[in-house]
Structure formats: C-alpha cells, structure tokens
Amino acid sequence: MDVPLSVWLITIAGILALLVFDFYSHVRTPHVPHIKESAFWSAFYVGLAILFGVGILVFGGGQAGGEYFAGWLTEKALSVDNLFVFLIIMSSFAVPKEYQQKVLLVGVAIALVARGVFIALGVTIIENFSWVFYLFGALLFWLAWSQAKGGGHDETEGDSKLIRALRRVIPTTDDYHGDKLTARVDGKRLFTPMLLVMVAIGLTDVLFALDSIPAIFGLTQDAFIVFTANAFSLLGLRQLYFLIAGLLERLIYLGQGLAVILAFIGVKLVFHAMHVNELPFINGGEHIEWAPEIPIWFSLSFIALTIAVATVASLVVSKKRQERGLTPTGQPKEPVEADAK
C-alpha cells in the first residue's frame, strides 16, 4: 500500500496526541480507575482501531484491510498475554494501584518506540534479504512451542536479576514517594522503586517487541499496516489492564491459543519464504512454485476463531474448576486460616 508521507505524519501525530490526552486526562492525577471508566475507554480505543481499519479497507482495498485486522487481532491477543507479566511486575514491586496507570502509560510509550525501531529494521532486512522469512518462521515455531508448554510468562526472571543488580549500584528508597522517580531522604537525592518498575516494564516491552514483530510480518510486509496495527493494539492497554485484571488468571488457555496462532503464522511465513526462495541450496535458488500463499481472509478467520475458542474454553473450564473449589489452573485452593480467638 503506497502511503504518502503526509498520511504517515498525520497518523503518528494522532497517536502521540492520544498518548498526551491519556496522560493529562487520566494519569496526571493519580487514582484507581473504576470499572465503568475502564470499560468506556477500552471500548473507545477498540472502536477507534476498528474505525481506522475500515478506513484502510476503503482507501487501501480488501487485501490491505484484511491484513490490518489480522495483524491488529494478533497483536491485541499478544498484548493481553503480556498483561500477565505486567501484573507480576506490579505485584512484585507492590506498586500502589493509584500509581499503576502511570507505569502502564510509560510502558505503552516505550513499546511504541521499541516496535517502531524493530519495524524499521524489519522492513529494511526483508526488502534486501528474502531469506529472513525462513528465520522469522523458525522463530515463530520456537515462540509457539514456548507458549504451548507454558513458558510465555517467564520473561521477568531476566528482569529480576537486572533489577537486583540495579539496586546494588543505584541508591534507592525503600518506599514509594507518590509517583515520583526521585526523592530527597536525609538530605540525599535517591531514586524511588518507581524507577525500577519502569525499567522492568521497559525491558519486557523490548522483549515483547521481539515476539510480536515477526508475528505480524508473517501477515503483512506493509510498514504502515504493521506500525498502525501495533499502535492500536497498544492504545487502550492501560484501561484494559484495569478492566480484566481480575479475569487474567481465568484465561488459562490463552497461551495455547497464541501458540496455535504463532505456529500458523510460522507455517504461512515458511510457505511465503519457499514461494520467493532465493537461497542457492534450496531448489537451486529457484522459487518453489507449488508452495501455497495462504490468503489473508483465511488468516483473519483462523486467528479470530482461535482467539474466540481459547477465551470461551478458558472461562468455561476455570468457572467449573472454581465451583469444585479449585483454582482456575486446577490446583487446590490454599485454606484460609481462621482468625485467632
């Protein structure tokens, strides 16, 4: 899709304006958003993403529109999965709920920058080295395997080691001082735990970019669609966090659903790599004509159906387990100790 520079600039300016609006209207004054507020703004950003996709459909055609919606759905599902890690980080650092909004908004901003960099690098590499599709396909198969075996939320281990190292070299207060990054204690200027939280969020955002960019490049190589699908999947993530925080532990099959999606996109990438093959040791460097190109309508339908099945199955099974006195993952609930008389 041939997108004029002016459209690029207007789109980026609009996304930045939404972030600034989000900060000044919701985050600047610390508070815990209630369900009604979170639901309204989550619906607003989902509606905005769909409206933008309709615009691509009208002005870019059915192929471009389908690629956008397939990419946006995939990135949105991956973003929800990432909320598990954000929840772990917030709990580990005991971040007061009224300050969590600021951490999440900073995380969204870092994610946009990180993904923008990776998208630019990815487009440049793909344009010059078609064999990278084989590499992306292999990476997606590995990510799918990690998700399927339940390894999708282990990213915080690397972060925790770095955070412990940072605590040893960075003078940090024991307590939070509002949402400030620094505070003066006994005449000394020290960093607060809020800085470490943002470092942890930033690191996970970079890791998430490494996961998500190959996935969406398996659906489209259009830089504008890749960028906007990522941007609109991240906008509203803060509100979604507060809206479904209580439901996250019930999405027990989301990892498996994502594994199926990533594996499917991996297959799609490998087929595409075979179709445009230039590697001399594969088919003599010639294109493999029998390799099918999976149409975008099939990809979009497959992704939407997989997300729906994983979500419904998760909610149904976790509810049945809770009725039997088990946790959503099937483990016995820890008995609540009676108050001492």
Coordinates of C-alpha atoms in Angstrom, one line a residue, residues 77-91 147 152-153 155-156 208 241 244-245 247-255 258:
A77 CA -4.1 -11.1 21.8
L78 CA -0.4 -10.9 22.4
S79 CA -0.9 -7.6 24.3
V80 CA -3.5 -9.3 26.6
D81 CA -1.0 -12.1 27.2
N82 CA 1.6 -9.5 28.1
L83 CA -0.7 -8.1 30.8
F84 CA 0.1 -11.2 32.8
V85 CA 3.8 -10.1 33.0
F86 CA 2.8 -6.5 33.9
L87 CA 0.6 -7.9 36.7
I88 CA 3.5 -9.9 38.0
I89 CA 5.8 -6.9 37.9
M90 CA 3.3 -4.7 39.6
S91 CA 2.8 -7.3 42.4
Q147 CA 3.7 -20.6 24.7
G152 CA 5.2 -17.5 28.0
H153 CA 5.4 -15.6 31.3
E155 CA 10.4 -13.1 31.0
T156 CA 10.5 -11.5 34.4
F208 CA 7.6 -8.3 23.6
Y241 CA -5.4 -3.9 32.3
I244 CA -9.7 -7.5 33.1
A245 CA -7.1 -7.7 35.8
L247 CA -10.1 -12.1 34.7
L248 CA -6.4 -12.7 33.7
E249 CA -5.9 -15.7 35.8
R250 CA -9.1 -17.3 34.3
L251 CA -7.7 -17.1 30.7
I252 CA -5.9 -20.4 31.2
Y253 CA -5.9 -21.4 27.6
L254 CA -4.8 -18.1 26.1
G255 CA -1.2 -19.2 25.9
L258 CA -1.5 -17.9 21.0

